[in-house]
XYZ file of N, CA and C in Angstrom:
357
model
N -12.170 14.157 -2.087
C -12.035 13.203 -3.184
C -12.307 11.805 -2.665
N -13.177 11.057 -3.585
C -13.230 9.775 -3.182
C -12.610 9.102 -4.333
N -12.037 7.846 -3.574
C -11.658 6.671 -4.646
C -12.137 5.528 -4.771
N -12.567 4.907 -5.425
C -13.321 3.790 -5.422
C -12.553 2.402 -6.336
N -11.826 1.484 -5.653
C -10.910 0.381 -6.104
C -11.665 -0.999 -6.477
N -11.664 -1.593 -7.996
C -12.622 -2.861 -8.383
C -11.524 -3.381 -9.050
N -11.722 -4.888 -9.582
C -10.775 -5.289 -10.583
C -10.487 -6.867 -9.450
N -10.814 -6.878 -8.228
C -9.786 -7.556 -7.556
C -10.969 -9.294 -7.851
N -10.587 -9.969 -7.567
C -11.061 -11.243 -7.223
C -9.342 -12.775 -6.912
N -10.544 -13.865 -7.587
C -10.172 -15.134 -7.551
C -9.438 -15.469 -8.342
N -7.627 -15.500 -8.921
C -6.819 -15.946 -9.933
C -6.373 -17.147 -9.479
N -6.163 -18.148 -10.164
C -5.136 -18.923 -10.019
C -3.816 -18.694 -10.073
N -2.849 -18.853 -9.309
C -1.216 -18.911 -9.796
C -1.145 -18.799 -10.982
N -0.403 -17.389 -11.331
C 0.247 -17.560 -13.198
C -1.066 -16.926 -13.638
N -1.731 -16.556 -13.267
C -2.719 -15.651 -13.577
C -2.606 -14.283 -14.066
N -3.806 -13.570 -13.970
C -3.636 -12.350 -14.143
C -4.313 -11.154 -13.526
N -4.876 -10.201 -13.103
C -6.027 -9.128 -12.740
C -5.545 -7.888 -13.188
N -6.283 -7.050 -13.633
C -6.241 -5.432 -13.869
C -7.125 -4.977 -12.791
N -6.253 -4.203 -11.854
C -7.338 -3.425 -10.627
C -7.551 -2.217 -11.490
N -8.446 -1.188 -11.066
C -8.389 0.254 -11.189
C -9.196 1.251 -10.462
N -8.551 1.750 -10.464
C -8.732 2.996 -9.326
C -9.571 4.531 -9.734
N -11.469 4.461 -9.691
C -11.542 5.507 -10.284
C -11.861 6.599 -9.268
N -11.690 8.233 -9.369
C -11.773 9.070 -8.491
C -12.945 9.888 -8.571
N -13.678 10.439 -7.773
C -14.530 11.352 -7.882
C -14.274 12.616 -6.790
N -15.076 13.973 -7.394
C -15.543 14.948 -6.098
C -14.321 16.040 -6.823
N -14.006 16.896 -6.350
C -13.437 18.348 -6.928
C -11.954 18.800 -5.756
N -11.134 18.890 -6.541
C -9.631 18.735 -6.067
C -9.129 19.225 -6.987
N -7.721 20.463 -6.573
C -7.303 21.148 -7.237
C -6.565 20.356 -8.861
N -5.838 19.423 -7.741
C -4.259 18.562 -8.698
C -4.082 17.414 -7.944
N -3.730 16.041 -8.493
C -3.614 15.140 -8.073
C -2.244 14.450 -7.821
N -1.066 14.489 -7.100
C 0.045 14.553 -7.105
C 0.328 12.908 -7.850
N 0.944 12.633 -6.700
C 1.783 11.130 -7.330
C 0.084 10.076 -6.665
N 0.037 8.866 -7.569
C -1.183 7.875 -7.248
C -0.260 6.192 -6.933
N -1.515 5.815 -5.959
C -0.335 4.313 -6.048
C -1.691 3.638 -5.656
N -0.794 2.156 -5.364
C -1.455 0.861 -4.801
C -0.387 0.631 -3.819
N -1.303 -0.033 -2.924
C -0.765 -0.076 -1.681
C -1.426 -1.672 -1.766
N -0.664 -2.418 -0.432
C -1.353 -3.993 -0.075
C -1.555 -4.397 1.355
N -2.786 -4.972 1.935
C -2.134 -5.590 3.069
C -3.071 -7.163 3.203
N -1.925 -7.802 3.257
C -2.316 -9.333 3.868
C -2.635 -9.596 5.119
N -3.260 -10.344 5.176
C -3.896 -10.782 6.900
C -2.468 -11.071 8.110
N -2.662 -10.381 9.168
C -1.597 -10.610 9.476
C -0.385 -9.624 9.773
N -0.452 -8.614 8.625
C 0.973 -8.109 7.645
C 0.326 -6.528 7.834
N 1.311 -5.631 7.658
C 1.411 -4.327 7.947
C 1.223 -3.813 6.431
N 0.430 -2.955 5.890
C 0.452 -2.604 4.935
C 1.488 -1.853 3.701
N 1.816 -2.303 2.861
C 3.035 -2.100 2.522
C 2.991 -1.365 0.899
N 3.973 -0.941 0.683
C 3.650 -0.410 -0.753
C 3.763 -1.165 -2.011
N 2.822 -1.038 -3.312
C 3.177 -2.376 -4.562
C 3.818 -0.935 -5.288
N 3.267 -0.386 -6.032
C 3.795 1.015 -6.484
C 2.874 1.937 -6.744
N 3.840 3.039 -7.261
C 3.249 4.361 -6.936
C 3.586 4.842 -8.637
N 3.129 5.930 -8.698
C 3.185 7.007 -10.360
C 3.224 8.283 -10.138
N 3.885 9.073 -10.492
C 3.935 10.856 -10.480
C 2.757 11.409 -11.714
N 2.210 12.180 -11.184
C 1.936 12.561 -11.912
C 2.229 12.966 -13.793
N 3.786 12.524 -13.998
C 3.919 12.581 -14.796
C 4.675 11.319 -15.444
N 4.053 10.214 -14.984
C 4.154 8.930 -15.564
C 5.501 8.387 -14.856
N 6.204 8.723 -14.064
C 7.505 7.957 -13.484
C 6.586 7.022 -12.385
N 7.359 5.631 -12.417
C 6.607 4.686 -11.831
C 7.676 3.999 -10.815
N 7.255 3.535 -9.763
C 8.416 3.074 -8.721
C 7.633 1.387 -8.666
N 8.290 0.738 -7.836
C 7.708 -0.439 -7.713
C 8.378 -1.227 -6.374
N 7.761 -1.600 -5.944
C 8.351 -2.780 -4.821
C 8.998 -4.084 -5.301
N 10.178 -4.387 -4.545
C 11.009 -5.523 -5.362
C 10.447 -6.758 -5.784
N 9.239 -6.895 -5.126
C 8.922 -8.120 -5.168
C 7.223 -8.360 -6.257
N 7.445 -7.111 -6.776
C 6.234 -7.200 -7.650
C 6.857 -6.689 -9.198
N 7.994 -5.895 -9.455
C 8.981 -5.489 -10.522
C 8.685 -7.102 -11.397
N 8.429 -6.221 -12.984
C 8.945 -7.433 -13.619
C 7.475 -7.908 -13.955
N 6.374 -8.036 -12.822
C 5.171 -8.798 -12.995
C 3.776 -7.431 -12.985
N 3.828 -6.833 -11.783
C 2.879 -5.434 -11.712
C 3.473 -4.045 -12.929
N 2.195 -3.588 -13.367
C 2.444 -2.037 -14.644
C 1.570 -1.629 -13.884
N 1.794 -0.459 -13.120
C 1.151 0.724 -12.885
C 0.969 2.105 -13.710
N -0.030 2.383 -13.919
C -0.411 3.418 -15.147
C -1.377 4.036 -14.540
N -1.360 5.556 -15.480
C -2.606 6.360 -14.414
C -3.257 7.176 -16.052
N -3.989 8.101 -15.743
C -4.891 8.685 -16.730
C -5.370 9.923 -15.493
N -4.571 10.803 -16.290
C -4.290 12.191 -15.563
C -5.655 12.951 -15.801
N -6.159 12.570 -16.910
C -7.574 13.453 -17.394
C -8.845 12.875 -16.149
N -8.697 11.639 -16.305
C -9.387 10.397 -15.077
C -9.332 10.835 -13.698
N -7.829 11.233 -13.643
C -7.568 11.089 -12.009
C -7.827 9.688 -11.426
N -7.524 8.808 -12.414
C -7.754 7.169 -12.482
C -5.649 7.145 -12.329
N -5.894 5.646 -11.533
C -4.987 5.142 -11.790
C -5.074 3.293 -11.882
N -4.210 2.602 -12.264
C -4.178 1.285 -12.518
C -3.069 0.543 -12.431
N -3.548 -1.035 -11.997
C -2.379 -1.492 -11.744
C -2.640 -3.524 -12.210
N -1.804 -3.689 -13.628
C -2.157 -4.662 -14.221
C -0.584 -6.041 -14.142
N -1.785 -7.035 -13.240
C -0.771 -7.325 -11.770
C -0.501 -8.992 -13.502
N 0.483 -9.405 -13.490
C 0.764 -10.629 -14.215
C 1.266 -11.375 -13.496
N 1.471 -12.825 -13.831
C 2.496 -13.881 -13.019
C 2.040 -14.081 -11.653
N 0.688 -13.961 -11.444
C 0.490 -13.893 -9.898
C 0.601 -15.291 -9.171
N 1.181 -14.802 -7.807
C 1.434 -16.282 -7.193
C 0.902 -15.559 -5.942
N 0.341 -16.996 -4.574
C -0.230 -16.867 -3.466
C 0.628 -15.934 -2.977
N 1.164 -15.121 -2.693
C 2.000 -14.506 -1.670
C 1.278 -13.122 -2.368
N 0.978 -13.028 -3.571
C 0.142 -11.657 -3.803
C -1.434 -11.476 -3.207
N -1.495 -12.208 -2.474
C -2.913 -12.503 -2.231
C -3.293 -11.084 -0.668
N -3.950 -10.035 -1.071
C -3.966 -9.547 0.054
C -5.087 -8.562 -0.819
N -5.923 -7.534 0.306
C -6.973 -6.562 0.162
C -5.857 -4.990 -0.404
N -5.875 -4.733 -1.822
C -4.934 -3.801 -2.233
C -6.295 -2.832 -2.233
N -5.220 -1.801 -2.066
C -5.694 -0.469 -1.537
C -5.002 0.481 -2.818
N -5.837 1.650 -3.033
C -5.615 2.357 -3.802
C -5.470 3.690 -3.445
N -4.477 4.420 -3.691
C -3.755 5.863 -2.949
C -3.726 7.087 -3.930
N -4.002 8.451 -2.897
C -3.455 9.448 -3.788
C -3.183 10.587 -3.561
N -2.561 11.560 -3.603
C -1.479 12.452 -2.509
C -2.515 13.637 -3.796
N -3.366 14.596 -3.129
C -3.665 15.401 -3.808
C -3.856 17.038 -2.705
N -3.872 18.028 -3.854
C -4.157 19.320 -3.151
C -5.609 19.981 -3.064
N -5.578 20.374 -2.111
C -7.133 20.529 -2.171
C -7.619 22.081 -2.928
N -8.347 22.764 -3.178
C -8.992 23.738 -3.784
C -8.439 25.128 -2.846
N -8.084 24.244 -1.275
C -7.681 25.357 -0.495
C -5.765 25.142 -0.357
N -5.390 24.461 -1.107
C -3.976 24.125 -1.271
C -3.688 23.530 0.160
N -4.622 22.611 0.384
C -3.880 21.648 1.350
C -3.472 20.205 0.537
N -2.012 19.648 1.486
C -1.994 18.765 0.344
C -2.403 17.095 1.660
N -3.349 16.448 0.875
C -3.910 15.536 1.825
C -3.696 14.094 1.302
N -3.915 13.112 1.757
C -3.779 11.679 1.140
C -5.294 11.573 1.315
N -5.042 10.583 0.427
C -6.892 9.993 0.160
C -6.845 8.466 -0.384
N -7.273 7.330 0.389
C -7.638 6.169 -0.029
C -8.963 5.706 -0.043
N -8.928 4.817 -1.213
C -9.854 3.911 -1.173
C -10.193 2.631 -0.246
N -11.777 2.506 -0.290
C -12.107 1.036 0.126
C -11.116 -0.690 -0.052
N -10.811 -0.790 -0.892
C -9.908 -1.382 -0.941
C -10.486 -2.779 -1.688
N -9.964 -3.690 -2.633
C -10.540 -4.257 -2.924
C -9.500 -5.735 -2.748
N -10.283 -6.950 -2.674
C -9.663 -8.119 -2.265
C -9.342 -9.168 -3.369
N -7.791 -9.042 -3.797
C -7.185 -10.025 -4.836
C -6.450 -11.268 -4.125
N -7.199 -12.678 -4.037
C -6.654 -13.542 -3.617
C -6.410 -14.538 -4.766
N -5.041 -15.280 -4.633
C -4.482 -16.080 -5.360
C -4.280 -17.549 -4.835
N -5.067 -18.409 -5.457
C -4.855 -19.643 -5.097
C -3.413 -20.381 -5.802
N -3.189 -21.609 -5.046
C -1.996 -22.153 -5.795
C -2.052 -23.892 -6.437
């Protein structure tokens, strides 16, 4: 499975971006999908994740401002970031815990795409 992550650019503070995450190639089932982040510098860390059946988790510091949503038919997932301030500014990565045709269960990321926030 490949994933391929767009949506990202140039916001100002108090801004806004919709990333999304679309998938290709042949895979049994697609477990739980997320976004992931990493800033220059900084260890890559989690923004949130989705189950397959719409339960959504979130990191404390994006709650409130990031909606993560997926489209199970897609094998798409999305993540529609509000209120953005410089500290969101990093190359987010797009994740996804799936089984393969031979029931292995593997992670698979994307290229990653670069949302920087000026202030």
């Amino acid at each position: 499975v490949q994933l391929q992550a767009s949506g990202g650019g140039l916001v100002q503070a108090g801004g806004s971006l919709r990333l999304s995450c679309a998938s290709s190639g042949v895979i049994f089932r697609i477990n739980d999908m997320g976004w992931y982040r990493q800033a220059p510098g900084k260890q890559r860390e989690l923004v949130a994740t989705i189950t397959s059946g719409g339960i959504a988790n979130y990191a404390d510091s994006v709650k409130g401002r990031f909606t993560i949503s997926r489209d199970n038919a897609k094998y798409a997932v999305y993540l529609q970031m509000n209120s953005l301030n410089p500290e969101d500014t990093a190359v987010y990565y797009c994740n996804a815990e799936g089984v393969t045709l031979t029931r292995s269960v593997m992670d698979f990321w994307g290229k990653g795409t670069q949302v920087t926030v000026s202030s």
